[in-house]
mmCIF file of C-alpha atoms in Angstrom:
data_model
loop_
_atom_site.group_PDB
_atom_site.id
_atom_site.type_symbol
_atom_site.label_atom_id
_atom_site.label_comp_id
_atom_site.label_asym_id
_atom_site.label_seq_id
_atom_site.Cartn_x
_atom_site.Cartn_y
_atom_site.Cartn_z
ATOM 1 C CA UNK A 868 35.910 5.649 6.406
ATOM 2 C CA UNK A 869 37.025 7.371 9.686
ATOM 3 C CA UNK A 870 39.231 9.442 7.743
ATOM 4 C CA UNK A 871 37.277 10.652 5.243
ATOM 5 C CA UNK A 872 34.368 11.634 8.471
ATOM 6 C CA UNK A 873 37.668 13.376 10.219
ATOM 7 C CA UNK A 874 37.048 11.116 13.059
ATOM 8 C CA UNK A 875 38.750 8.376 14.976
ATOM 9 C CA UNK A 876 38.023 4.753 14.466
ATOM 10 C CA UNK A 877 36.770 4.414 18.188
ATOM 11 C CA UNK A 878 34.366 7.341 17.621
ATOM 12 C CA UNK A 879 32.295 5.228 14.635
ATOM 13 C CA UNK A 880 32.096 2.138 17.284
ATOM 14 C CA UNK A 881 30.804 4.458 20.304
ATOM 15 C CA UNK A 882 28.449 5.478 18.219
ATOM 16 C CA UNK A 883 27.100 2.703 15.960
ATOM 17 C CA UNK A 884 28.775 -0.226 17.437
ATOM 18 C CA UNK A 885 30.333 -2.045 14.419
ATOM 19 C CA UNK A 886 30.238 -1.882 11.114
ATOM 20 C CA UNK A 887 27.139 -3.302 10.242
ATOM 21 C CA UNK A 888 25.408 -0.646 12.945
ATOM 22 C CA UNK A 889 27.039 2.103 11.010
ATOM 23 C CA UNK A 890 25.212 0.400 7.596
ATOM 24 C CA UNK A 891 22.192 0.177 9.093
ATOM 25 C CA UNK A 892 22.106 3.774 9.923
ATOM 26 C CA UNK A 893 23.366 5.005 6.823
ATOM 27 C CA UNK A 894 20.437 2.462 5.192
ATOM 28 C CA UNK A 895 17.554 4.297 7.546
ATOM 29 C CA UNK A 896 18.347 7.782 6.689
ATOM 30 C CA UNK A 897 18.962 7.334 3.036
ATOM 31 C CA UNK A 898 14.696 5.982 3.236
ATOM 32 C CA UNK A 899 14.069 8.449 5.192
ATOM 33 C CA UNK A 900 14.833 11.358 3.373
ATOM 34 C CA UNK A 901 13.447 9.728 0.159
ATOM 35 C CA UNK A 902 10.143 9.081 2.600
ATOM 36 C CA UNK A 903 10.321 12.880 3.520
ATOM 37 C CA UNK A 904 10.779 13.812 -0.216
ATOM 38 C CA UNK A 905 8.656 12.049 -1.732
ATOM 39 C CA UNK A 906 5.609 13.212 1.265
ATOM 40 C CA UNK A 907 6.521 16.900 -0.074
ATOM 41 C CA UNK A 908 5.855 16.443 -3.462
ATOM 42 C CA UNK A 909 2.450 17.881 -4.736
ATOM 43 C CA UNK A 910 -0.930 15.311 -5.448
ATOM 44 C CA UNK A 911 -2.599 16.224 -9.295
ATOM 45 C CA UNK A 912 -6.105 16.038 -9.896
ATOM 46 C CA UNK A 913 -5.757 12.093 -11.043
ATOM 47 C CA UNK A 914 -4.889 9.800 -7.996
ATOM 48 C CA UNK A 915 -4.262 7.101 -10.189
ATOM 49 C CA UNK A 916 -1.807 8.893 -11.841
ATOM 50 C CA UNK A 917 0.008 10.161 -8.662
ATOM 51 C CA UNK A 918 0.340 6.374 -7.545
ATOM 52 C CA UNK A 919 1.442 5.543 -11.134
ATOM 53 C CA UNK A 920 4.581 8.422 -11.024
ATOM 54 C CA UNK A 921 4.845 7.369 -6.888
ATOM 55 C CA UNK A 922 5.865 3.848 -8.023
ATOM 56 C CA UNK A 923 8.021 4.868 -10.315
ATOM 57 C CA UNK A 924 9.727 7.168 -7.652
ATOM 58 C CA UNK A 925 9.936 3.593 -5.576
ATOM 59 C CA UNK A 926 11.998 1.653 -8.311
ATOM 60 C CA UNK A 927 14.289 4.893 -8.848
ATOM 61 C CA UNK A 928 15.007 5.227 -5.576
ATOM 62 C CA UNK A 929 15.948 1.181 -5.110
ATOM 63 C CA UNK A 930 17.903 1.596 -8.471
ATOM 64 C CA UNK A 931 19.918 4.573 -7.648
ATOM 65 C CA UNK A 932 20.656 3.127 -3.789
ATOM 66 C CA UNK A 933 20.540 -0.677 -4.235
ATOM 67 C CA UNK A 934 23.176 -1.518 -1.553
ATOM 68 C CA UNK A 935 20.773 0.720 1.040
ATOM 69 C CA UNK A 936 17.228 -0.907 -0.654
ATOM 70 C CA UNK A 937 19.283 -4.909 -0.249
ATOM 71 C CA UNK A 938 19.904 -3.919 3.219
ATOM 72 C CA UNK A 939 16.455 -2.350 3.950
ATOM 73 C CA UNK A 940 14.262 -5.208 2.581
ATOM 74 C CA UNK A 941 16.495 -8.307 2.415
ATOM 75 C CA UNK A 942 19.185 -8.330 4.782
ATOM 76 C CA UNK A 943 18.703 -11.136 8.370
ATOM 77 C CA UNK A 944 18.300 -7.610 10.443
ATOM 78 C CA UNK A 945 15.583 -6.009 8.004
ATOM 79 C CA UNK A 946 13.521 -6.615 11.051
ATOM 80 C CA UNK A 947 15.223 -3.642 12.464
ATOM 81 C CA UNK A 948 14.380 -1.078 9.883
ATOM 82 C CA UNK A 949 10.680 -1.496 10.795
ATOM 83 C CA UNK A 950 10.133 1.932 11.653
ATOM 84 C CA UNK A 951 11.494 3.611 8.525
ATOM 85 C CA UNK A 952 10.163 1.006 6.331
ATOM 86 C CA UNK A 953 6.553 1.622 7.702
ATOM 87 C CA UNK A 954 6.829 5.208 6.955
ATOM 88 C CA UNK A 955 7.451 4.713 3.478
ATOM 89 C CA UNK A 956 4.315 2.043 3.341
ATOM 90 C CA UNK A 957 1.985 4.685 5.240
ATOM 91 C CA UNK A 958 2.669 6.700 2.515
ATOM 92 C CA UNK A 959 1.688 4.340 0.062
ATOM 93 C CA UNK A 960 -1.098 3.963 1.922
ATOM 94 C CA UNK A 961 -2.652 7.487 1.611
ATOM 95 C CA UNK A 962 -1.919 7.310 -2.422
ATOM 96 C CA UNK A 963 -4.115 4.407 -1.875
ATOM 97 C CA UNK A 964 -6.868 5.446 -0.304
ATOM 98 C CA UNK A 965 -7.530 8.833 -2.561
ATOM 99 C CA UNK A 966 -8.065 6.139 -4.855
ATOM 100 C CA UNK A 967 -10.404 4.368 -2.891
ATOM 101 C CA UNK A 968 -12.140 7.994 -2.181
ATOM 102 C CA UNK A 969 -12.417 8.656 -5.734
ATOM 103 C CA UNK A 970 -14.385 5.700 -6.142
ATOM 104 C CA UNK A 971 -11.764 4.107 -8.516
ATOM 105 C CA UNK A 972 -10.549 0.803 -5.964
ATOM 106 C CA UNK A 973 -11.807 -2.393 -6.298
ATOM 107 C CA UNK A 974 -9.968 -3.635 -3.577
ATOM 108 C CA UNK A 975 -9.758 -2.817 0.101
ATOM 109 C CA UNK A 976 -7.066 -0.033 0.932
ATOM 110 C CA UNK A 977 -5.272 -2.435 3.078
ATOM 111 C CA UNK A 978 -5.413 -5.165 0.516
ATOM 112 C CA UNK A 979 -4.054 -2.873 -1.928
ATOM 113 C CA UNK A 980 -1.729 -1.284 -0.418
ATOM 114 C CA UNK A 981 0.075 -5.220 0.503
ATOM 115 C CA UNK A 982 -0.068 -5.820 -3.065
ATOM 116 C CA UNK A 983 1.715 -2.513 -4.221
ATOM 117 C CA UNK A 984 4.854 -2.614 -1.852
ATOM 118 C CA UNK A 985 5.246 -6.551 -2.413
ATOM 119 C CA UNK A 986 5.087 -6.483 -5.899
ATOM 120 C CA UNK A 987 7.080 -2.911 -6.148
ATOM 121 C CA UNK A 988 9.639 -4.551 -3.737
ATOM 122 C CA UNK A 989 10.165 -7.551 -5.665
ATOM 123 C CA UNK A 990 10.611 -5.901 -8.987
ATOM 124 C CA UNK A 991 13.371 -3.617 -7.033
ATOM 125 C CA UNK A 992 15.141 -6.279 -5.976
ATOM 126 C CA UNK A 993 14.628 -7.989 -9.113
ATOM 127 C CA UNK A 994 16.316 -5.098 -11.368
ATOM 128 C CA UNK A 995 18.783 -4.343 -8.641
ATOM 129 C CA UNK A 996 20.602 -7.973 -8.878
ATOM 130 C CA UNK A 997 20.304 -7.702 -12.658
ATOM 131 C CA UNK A 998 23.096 -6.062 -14.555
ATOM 132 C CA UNK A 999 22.465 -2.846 -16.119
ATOM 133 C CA UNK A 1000 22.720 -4.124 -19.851
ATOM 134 C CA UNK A 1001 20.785 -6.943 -18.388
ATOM 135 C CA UNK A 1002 17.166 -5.427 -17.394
ATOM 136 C CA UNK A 1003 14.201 -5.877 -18.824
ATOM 137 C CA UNK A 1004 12.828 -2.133 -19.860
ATOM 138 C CA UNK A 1005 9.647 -3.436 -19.378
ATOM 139 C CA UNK A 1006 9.339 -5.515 -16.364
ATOM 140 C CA UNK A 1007 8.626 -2.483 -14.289
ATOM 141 C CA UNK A 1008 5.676 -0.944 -16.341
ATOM 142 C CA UNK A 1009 4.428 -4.084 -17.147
ATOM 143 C CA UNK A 1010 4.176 -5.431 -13.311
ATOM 144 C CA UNK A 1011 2.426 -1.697 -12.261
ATOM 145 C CA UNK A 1012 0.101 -1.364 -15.132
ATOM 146 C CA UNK A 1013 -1.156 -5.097 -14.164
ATOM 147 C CA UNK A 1014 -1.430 -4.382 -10.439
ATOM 148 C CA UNK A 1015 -3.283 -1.204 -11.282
ATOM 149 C CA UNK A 1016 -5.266 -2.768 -13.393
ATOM 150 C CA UNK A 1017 -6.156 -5.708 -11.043
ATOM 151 C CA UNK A 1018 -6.874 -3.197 -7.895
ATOM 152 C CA UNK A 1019 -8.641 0.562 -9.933
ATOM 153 C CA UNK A 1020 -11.486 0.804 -11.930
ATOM 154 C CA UNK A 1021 -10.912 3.802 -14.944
ATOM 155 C CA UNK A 1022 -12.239 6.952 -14.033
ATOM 156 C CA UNK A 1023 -15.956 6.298 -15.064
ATOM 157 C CA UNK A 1024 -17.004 2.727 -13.993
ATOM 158 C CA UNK A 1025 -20.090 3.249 -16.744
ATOM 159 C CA UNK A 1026 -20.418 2.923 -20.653
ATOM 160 C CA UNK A 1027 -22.957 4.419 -22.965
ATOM 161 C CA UNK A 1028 -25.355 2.051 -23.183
ATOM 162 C CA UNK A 1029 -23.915 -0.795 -21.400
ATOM 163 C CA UNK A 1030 -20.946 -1.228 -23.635
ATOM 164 C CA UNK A 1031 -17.644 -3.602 -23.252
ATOM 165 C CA UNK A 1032 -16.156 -1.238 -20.909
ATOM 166 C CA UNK A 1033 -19.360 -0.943 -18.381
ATOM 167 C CA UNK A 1034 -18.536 -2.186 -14.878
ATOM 168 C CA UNK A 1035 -20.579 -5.562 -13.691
ATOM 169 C CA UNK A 1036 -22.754 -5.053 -11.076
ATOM 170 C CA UNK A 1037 -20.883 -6.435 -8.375
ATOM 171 C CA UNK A 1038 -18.013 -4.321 -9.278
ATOM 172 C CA UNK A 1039 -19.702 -0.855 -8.946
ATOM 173 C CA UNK A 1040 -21.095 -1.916 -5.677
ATOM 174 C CA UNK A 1041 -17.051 -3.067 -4.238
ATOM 175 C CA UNK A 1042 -15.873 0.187 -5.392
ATOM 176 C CA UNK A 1043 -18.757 1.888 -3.795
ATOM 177 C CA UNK A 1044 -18.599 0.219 -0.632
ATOM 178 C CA UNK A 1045 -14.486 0.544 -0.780
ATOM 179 C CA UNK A 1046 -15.052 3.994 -1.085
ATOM 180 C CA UNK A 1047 -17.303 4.471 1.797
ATOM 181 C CA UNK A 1048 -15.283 2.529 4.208
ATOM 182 C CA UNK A 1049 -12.514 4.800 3.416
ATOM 183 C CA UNK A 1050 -14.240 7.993 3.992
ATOM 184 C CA UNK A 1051 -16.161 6.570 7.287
ATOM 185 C CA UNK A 1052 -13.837 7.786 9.846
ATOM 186 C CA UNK A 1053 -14.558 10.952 8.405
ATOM 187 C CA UNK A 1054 -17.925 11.311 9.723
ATOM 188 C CA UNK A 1055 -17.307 12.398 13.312
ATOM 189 C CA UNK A 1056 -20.768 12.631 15.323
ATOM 190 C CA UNK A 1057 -23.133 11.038 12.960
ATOM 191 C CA UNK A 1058 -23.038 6.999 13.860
ATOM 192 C CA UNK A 1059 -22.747 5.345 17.713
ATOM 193 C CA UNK A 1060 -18.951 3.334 17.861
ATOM 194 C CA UNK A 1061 -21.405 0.653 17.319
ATOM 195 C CA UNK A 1062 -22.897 1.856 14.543
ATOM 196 C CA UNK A 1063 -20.006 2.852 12.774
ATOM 197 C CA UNK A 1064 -18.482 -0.844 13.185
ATOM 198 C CA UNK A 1065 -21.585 -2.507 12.101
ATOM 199 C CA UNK A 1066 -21.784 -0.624 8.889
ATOM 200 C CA UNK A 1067 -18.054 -0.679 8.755
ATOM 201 C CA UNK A 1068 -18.417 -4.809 8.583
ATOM 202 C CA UNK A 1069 -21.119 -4.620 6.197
ATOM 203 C CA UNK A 1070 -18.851 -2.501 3.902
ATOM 204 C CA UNK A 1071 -16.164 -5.008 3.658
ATOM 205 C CA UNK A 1072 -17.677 -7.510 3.108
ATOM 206 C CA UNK A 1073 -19.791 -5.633 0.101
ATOM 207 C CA UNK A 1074 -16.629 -5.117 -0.846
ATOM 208 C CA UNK A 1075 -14.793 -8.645 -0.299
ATOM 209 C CA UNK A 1076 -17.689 -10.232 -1.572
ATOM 210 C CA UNK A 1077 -18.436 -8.016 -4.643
ATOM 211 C CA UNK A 1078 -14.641 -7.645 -5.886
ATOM 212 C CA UNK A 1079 -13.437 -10.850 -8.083
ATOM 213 C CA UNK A 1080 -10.694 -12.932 -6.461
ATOM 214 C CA UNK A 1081 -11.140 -10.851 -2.913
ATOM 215 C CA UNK A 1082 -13.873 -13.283 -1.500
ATOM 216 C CA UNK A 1083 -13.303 -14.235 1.927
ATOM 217 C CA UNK A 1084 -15.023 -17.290 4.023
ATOM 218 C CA UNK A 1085 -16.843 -15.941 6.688
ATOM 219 C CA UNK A 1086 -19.312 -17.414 9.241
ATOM 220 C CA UNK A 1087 -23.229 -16.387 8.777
ATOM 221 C CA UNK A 1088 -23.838 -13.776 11.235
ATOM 222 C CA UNK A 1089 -26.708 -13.846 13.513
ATOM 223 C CA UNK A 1090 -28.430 -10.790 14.115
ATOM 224 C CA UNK A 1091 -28.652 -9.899 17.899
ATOM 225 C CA UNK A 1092 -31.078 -11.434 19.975
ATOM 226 C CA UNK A 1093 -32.201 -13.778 16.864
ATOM 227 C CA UNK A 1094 -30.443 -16.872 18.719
ATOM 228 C CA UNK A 1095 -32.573 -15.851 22.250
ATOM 229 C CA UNK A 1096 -35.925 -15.556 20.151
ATOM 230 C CA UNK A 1097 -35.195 -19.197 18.404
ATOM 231 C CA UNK A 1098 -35.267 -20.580 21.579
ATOM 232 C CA UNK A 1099 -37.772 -18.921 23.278
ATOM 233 C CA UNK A 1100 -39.757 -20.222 20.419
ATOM 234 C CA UNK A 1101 -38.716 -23.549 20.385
#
């Protein structure tokens, strides 16, 4: 390996340490210039669709550098590819939320956003330890279309006149309220800090609450000052 960088053994230790330094290194850049690539590529009119071809990008990219992808997601010292790894989920993140401000989630953007890189991970991993003549053609689609399906709503959450494909209630209000909360920090002067976190706790939990299988327990909240008045009464 020295020979073919025209360098000296030493040279690759004084620089990376060991081996395994020199790996790692190799392993952060190769994600990071997919992570820069894939930022530079232009959004269409259809956010759904640019987080369908994104995760498609994802499983290409683990495919075409598998020994880089083991290393960056499964190996003891994945802890120290952090930084590079969170780069790539931040921009997963913003694919997410265009969704969200569409008004096409049904899930929060953090929620979904866990859900997409586990699941994209796994099937990378997954197809990467299977032998080429091995793989399942399918398993990739058919793991996206059902996470998309389980987190977006299609493009118009109504039917004419209330047909199958109408959106329940509860649904139109999460997606809503996702949306909302996603475009909140967005409206700079309008609401007090307090404000803005009061409504922005009402939101998720329209949105929790509203969404099947995203219910979370939560303690009854007491309106300020209600606790004082009880007593004063009592």
């Amino acid at each position: 390996m020295s020979a073919a960088a025209g360098v000296q053994p030493p040279t690759i230790y004084r620089h990376f340490g060991d081996m395994q330094g020199l790996f790692d290194a190799v392993a952060r850049d190769t994600l990071a210039v997919y992570a820069r690539e894939k930022a530079g590529r232009p959004f269409t009119d259809d956010p759904v669709e640019d987080l369908r071809r994104g995760w498609d990008l994802h499983i290409a990219f683990g495919l075409a550098n598998p020994d880089a992808f083991a290393l960056l997601y499964s190996a003891p010292s994945a802890g120290a590819y952090s930084t590079v790894i969170h780069e790539g989920v931040a921009l997963l993140h913003g694919l997410v939320a265009r969704i969200a401000e569409a008004g096409r989630l049904r899930v929060d953007v953090a929620h979904a956003t866990d859900l997409i890189h586990a699941a994209g991970t796994g099937v990378t991993l997954t197809l990467a330890a299977t032998p080429p003549e091995e793989r399942d053609p399918r398993l990739s689609e058919t793991v996206r279309e059902a996470i998309l399906t389980a987190i977006t709503v299609p493009a118009s959450t109504e039917a004419p006149n209330g047909g199958p494909d109408a959106a329940s209630t509860a649904e139109r209000v999460a997606v809503h309220a996702v949306a909302l909360r996603t475009l909140l920090p967005e409206a700079h002067g309008v609401l007090s800090p307090a404000e803005r976190q009061l409504l922005s706790d009402w939101l998720d939990r329209l949105a929790t609450e509203s969404s099947p299988g995203t219910r979370k327990p939560r303690s009854p909240s007491v309106p300020r000052g209600t606790r004082k008045a009880s007593r004063s009464r009592s």
